[in-house]
Tab-separated table of C-alpha atoms in Angstrom:
chain	number	residue	atom	x	y	z
A	1099	MET	CA	20.446	119.239	-196.806
A	1100	ARG	CA	19.359	117.614	-193.897
A	1101	LYS	CA	20.454	114.764	-192.247
A	1102	ILE	CA	19.187	112.093	-189.853
A	1103	ALA	CA	21.274	111.301	-186.408
A	1104	ALA	CA	20.180	109.053	-183.791
A	1105	GLY	CA	21.901	109.609	-180.691
A	1106	LEU	CA	21.844	106.235	-177.613
A	1107	PHE	CA	22.634	105.562	-174.694
A	1108	VAL	CA	24.662	102.012	-175.139
A	1109	SER	CA	25.932	99.406	-172.206
A	1110	LEU	CA	29.470	97.517	-173.027
A	1111	ASP	CA	27.445	94.035	-173.538
A	1112	GLY	CA	25.137	96.565	-176.485
A	1113	VAL	CA	21.945	97.586	-174.013
A	1114	THR	CA	20.074	100.183	-175.307
A	1115	GLU	CA	17.091	99.090	-172.588
A	1116	SER	CA	15.803	101.364	-169.640
A	1117	PRO	CA	19.129	103.774	-169.139
A	1118	GLU	CA	17.765	105.552	-166.252
A	1119	LYS	CA	19.093	102.165	-164.442
A	1120	TRP	CA	22.180	102.599	-165.564
A	1121	HIS	CA	23.074	105.542	-167.122
A	1122	PHE	CA	23.474	108.380	-164.344
A	1123	THR	CA	26.216	107.108	-162.734
A	1124	TYR	CA	28.379	108.080	-165.495
A	1125	PHE	CA	26.315	111.813	-166.466
A	1126	SER	CA	29.090	114.108	-166.500
A	1127	ASP	CA	29.750	118.329	-168.311
A	1128	GLU	CA	30.910	115.936	-170.806
A	1129	MET	CA	28.102	113.752	-171.622
A	1130	GLY	CA	25.970	116.692	-170.665
A	1131	ALA	CA	27.411	119.120	-173.571
A	1132	ALA	CA	27.791	116.212	-176.305
A	1133	VAL	CA	23.995	115.840	-175.533
A	1134	GLY	CA	23.123	119.297	-175.228
A	1135	ALA	CA	25.096	119.958	-178.857
A	1136	GLN	CA	23.275	117.037	-180.495
A	1137	MET	CA	19.916	118.716	-179.305
A	1138	ALA	CA	20.865	122.307	-180.758
A	1139	ALA	CA	22.276	120.316	-183.424
A	1140	ALA	CA	18.425	119.740	-184.671
A	1141	ASP	CA	15.067	120.998	-185.319
A	1142	THR	CA	12.572	117.755	-185.531
A	1143	MET	CA	13.020	114.962	-183.098
A	1144	LEU	CA	11.594	111.571	-184.810
A	1145	LEU	CA	10.546	108.514	-182.234
A	1146	GLY	CA	9.535	104.923	-182.457
A	1147	ARG	CA	6.040	104.476	-181.314
A	1148	ARG	CA	7.165	103.094	-178.091
A	1149	THR	CA	9.537	106.055	-177.278
A	1150	TYR	CA	7.074	108.053	-178.541
A	1151	GLU	CA	4.810	107.461	-175.888
A	1152	GLU	CA	7.427	106.967	-172.659
A	1153	PHE	CA	7.810	110.560	-174.060
A	1154	ALA	CA	4.406	111.807	-174.254
A	1155	GLY	CA	3.578	110.298	-170.975
A	1156	TYR	CA	5.914	112.355	-169.101
A	1157	TRP	CA	7.128	116.078	-170.769
A	1158	PRO	CA	3.958	117.430	-171.467
A	1159	SER	CA	2.714	117.183	-167.673
A	1160	GLN	CA	6.451	118.988	-167.038
A	1161	ALA	CA	5.396	121.800	-169.075
A	1162	GLY	CA	5.677	125.570	-167.704
A	1163	THR	CA	7.596	123.847	-164.989
A	1164	GLY	CA	10.777	126.636	-165.566
A	1165	ASN	CA	12.403	123.226	-167.061
A	1166	GLN	CA	13.677	124.613	-171.041
A	1167	LEU	CA	14.189	121.166	-171.772
A	1168	ALA	CA	10.587	120.470	-170.981
A	1169	ASP	CA	9.587	123.216	-173.056
A	1170	GLN	CA	12.239	122.086	-175.907
A	1171	MET	CA	10.941	118.657	-175.964
A	1172	ASN	CA	7.579	120.264	-175.786
A	1173	ASP	CA	8.269	122.617	-178.878
A	1174	THR	CA	10.149	120.447	-180.876
A	1175	PRO	CA	7.925	119.055	-184.039
A	1176	LYS	CA	7.663	115.519	-183.500
A	1177	LEU	CA	7.814	112.894	-186.230
A	1178	VAL	CA	6.317	109.249	-184.948
A	1179	VAL	CA	6.876	106.424	-186.529
A	1180	SER	CA	4.330	103.718	-185.922
A	1181	THR	CA	2.130	101.556	-187.858
A	1182	THR	CA	0.092	100.436	-184.657
A	1183	LEU	CA	-1.142	104.002	-183.708
A	1184	ASP	CA	-3.964	105.655	-185.180
A	1185	THR	CA	-3.985	108.904	-183.797
A	1186	VAL	CA	-0.509	111.682	-181.795
A	1187	GLU	CA	-1.671	114.002	-179.348
A	1188	TRP	CA	0.935	114.927	-177.876
A	1189	GLN	CA	1.976	118.796	-179.944
A	1190	ASN	CA	3.883	119.608	-182.530
A	1191	SER	CA	3.996	115.601	-183.115
A	1192	THR	CA	3.313	113.918	-187.042
A	1193	LEU	CA	2.113	110.009	-187.481
A	1194	ILE	CA	3.880	108.166	-190.296
A	1195	LYS	CA	2.438	105.152	-191.030
A	1196	ASP	CA	2.994	104.146	-194.814
A	1197	ASN	CA	6.388	104.458	-197.278
A	1198	VAL	CA	8.688	105.990	-194.204
A	1199	VAL	CA	12.155	105.972	-196.310
A	1200	GLU	CA	10.229	107.623	-198.554
A	1201	GLU	CA	8.610	110.405	-196.213
A	1202	LEU	CA	12.210	110.354	-194.015
A	1203	THR	CA	13.815	110.947	-197.752
A	1204	LYS	CA	11.182	113.689	-198.494
A	1205	LEU	CA	12.263	115.565	-195.241
A	1206	LYS	CA	16.017	115.470	-195.831
A	1207	GLU	CA	15.619	117.043	-198.761
A	1208	GLN	CA	13.745	120.344	-197.404
A	1209	PRO	CA	15.989	122.867	-195.216
A	1210	GLY	CA	16.757	122.546	-191.887
A	1211	LYS	CA	18.766	121.401	-188.886
A	1212	ASP	CA	19.137	117.899	-188.219
A	1213	ILE	CA	16.575	115.218	-187.225
A	1214	SER	CA	17.435	113.998	-184.571
A	1215	ILE	CA	16.664	110.151	-182.890
A	1216	THR	CA	16.849	109.207	-178.994
A	1217	GLY	CA	16.347	106.426	-178.052
A	1218	SER	CA	13.627	103.991	-180.506
A	1219	ALA	CA	16.314	101.014	-181.415
A	1220	THR	CA	14.057	99.389	-183.314
A	1221	LEU	CA	13.654	102.292	-185.623
A	1222	VAL	CA	17.294	102.785	-185.747
A	1223	ARG	CA	18.253	100.187	-186.920
A	1224	SER	CA	15.384	99.983	-189.331
A	1225	LEU	CA	16.450	103.361	-190.839
A	1226	LEU	CA	20.716	101.857	-190.716
A	1227	ARG	CA	19.264	99.168	-192.901
A	1228	ALA	CA	17.970	100.858	-195.503
A	1229	GLY	CA	20.557	103.029	-195.805
A	1230	VAL	CA	18.470	106.162	-194.213
A	1231	LEU	CA	20.223	107.043	-191.350
A	1232	ASP	CA	23.590	109.892	-191.722
A	1233	GLU	CA	24.761	108.984	-188.531
A	1234	LEU	CA	24.694	106.988	-185.417
A	1235	ARG	CA	25.859	108.016	-182.251
A	1236	LEU	CA	26.910	106.345	-179.255
A	1237	LEU	CA	27.809	106.684	-175.895
A	1238	VAL	CA	28.588	104.029	-174.938
A	1239	HIS	CA	28.967	103.108	-170.627
A	1240	PRO	CA	31.288	101.388	-168.942
A	1241	ILE	CA	29.198	98.714	-167.200
A	1242	VAL	CA	27.836	95.535	-168.393
A	1243	VAL	CA	24.106	95.475	-167.916
A	1244	GLY	CA	23.805	91.935	-168.722
A	1245	SER	CA	19.988	92.083	-170.028
A	1246	GLY	CA	17.712	94.219	-171.717
A	1247	LYS	CA	17.168	95.087	-175.509
A	1248	ARG	CA	20.401	95.661	-177.699
A	1249	LEU	CA	21.408	98.034	-180.379
A	1250	PHE	CA	21.194	95.233	-182.677
A	1251	GLU	CA	19.357	91.865	-181.629
A	1252	ASP	CA	18.354	90.444	-184.376
A	1253	GLY	CA	20.817	89.583	-186.273
A	1254	GLY	CA	20.086	91.258	-189.659
A	1255	ASP	CA	22.552	91.802	-192.764
A	1256	GLN	CA	25.774	93.237	-192.332
A	1257	VAL	CA	25.886	97.700	-192.385
A	1258	PRO	CA	29.509	98.258	-193.056
A	1259	LEU	CA	30.222	101.903	-191.005
A	1260	LYS	CA	32.624	104.201	-190.750
A	1261	LEU	CA	34.372	105.792	-187.530
A	1262	ILE	CA	33.949	109.951	-188.448
A	1263	ASP	CA	34.963	110.991	-184.427
A	1264	SER	CA	35.310	109.634	-181.268
A	1265	GLN	CA	36.172	110.829	-177.693
A	1266	THR	CA	36.752	109.529	-174.399
A	1267	PHE	CA	35.027	111.574	-170.718
A	1268	SER	CA	36.521	111.301	-168.117
A	1269	THR	CA	33.861	108.596	-166.907
A	1270	GLY	CA	35.166	106.427	-169.025
A	1271	VAL	CA	32.005	107.178	-171.626
A	1272	LEU	CA	33.175	106.492	-175.404
A	1273	TYR	CA	31.185	109.081	-177.618
A	1274	LEU	CA	31.447	107.945	-181.025
A	1275	THR	CA	29.920	108.802	-184.096
A	1276	TYR	CA	29.132	106.592	-187.468
A	1277	ALA	CA	28.071	107.029	-190.809
A	1278	PRO	CA	27.117	104.684	-193.558
A	1279	ALA	CA	30.886	103.435	-195.076
A	1280	ASP	CA	28.774	104.548	-198.226
A	1281	LYS	CA	28.532	107.609	-197.421
């Protein structure tokens, strides 16, 4: 069975918004290997509307530049969860508007690699609370950003988690992998 795994850059105070403003100082070969392993373990991307719009506004223009990451981003099948979009134009994208939990549960039962979520904090929160998210992979950066959208900010229900892996990188970044406690 496939799993849905979310990988997020997070500041020490829980901010996930605009990591391009605070993340790169802490990037290392260790982190690159961890992110690369996450990408290699997946054959489908799952995106919320905002992350989809950001990615679709950038990655297609990088096609044919010799950038392997751009080729992978463009070629990988993408599932976009949105109640406000009517169409998705980026190649290999499919829109999921309704019955998100049901649709994703069916997809998890199909053969294939992991389904990865990058960014999309709102989607991550909703899937975690719905019991559909299988792993939460956090790259916790040793910085207090002070403001910005946080991974958990809406005061929803408690979701017990268990730590299934942890690593400390030379830059002080913690790579923490959690799963729901009941799985």
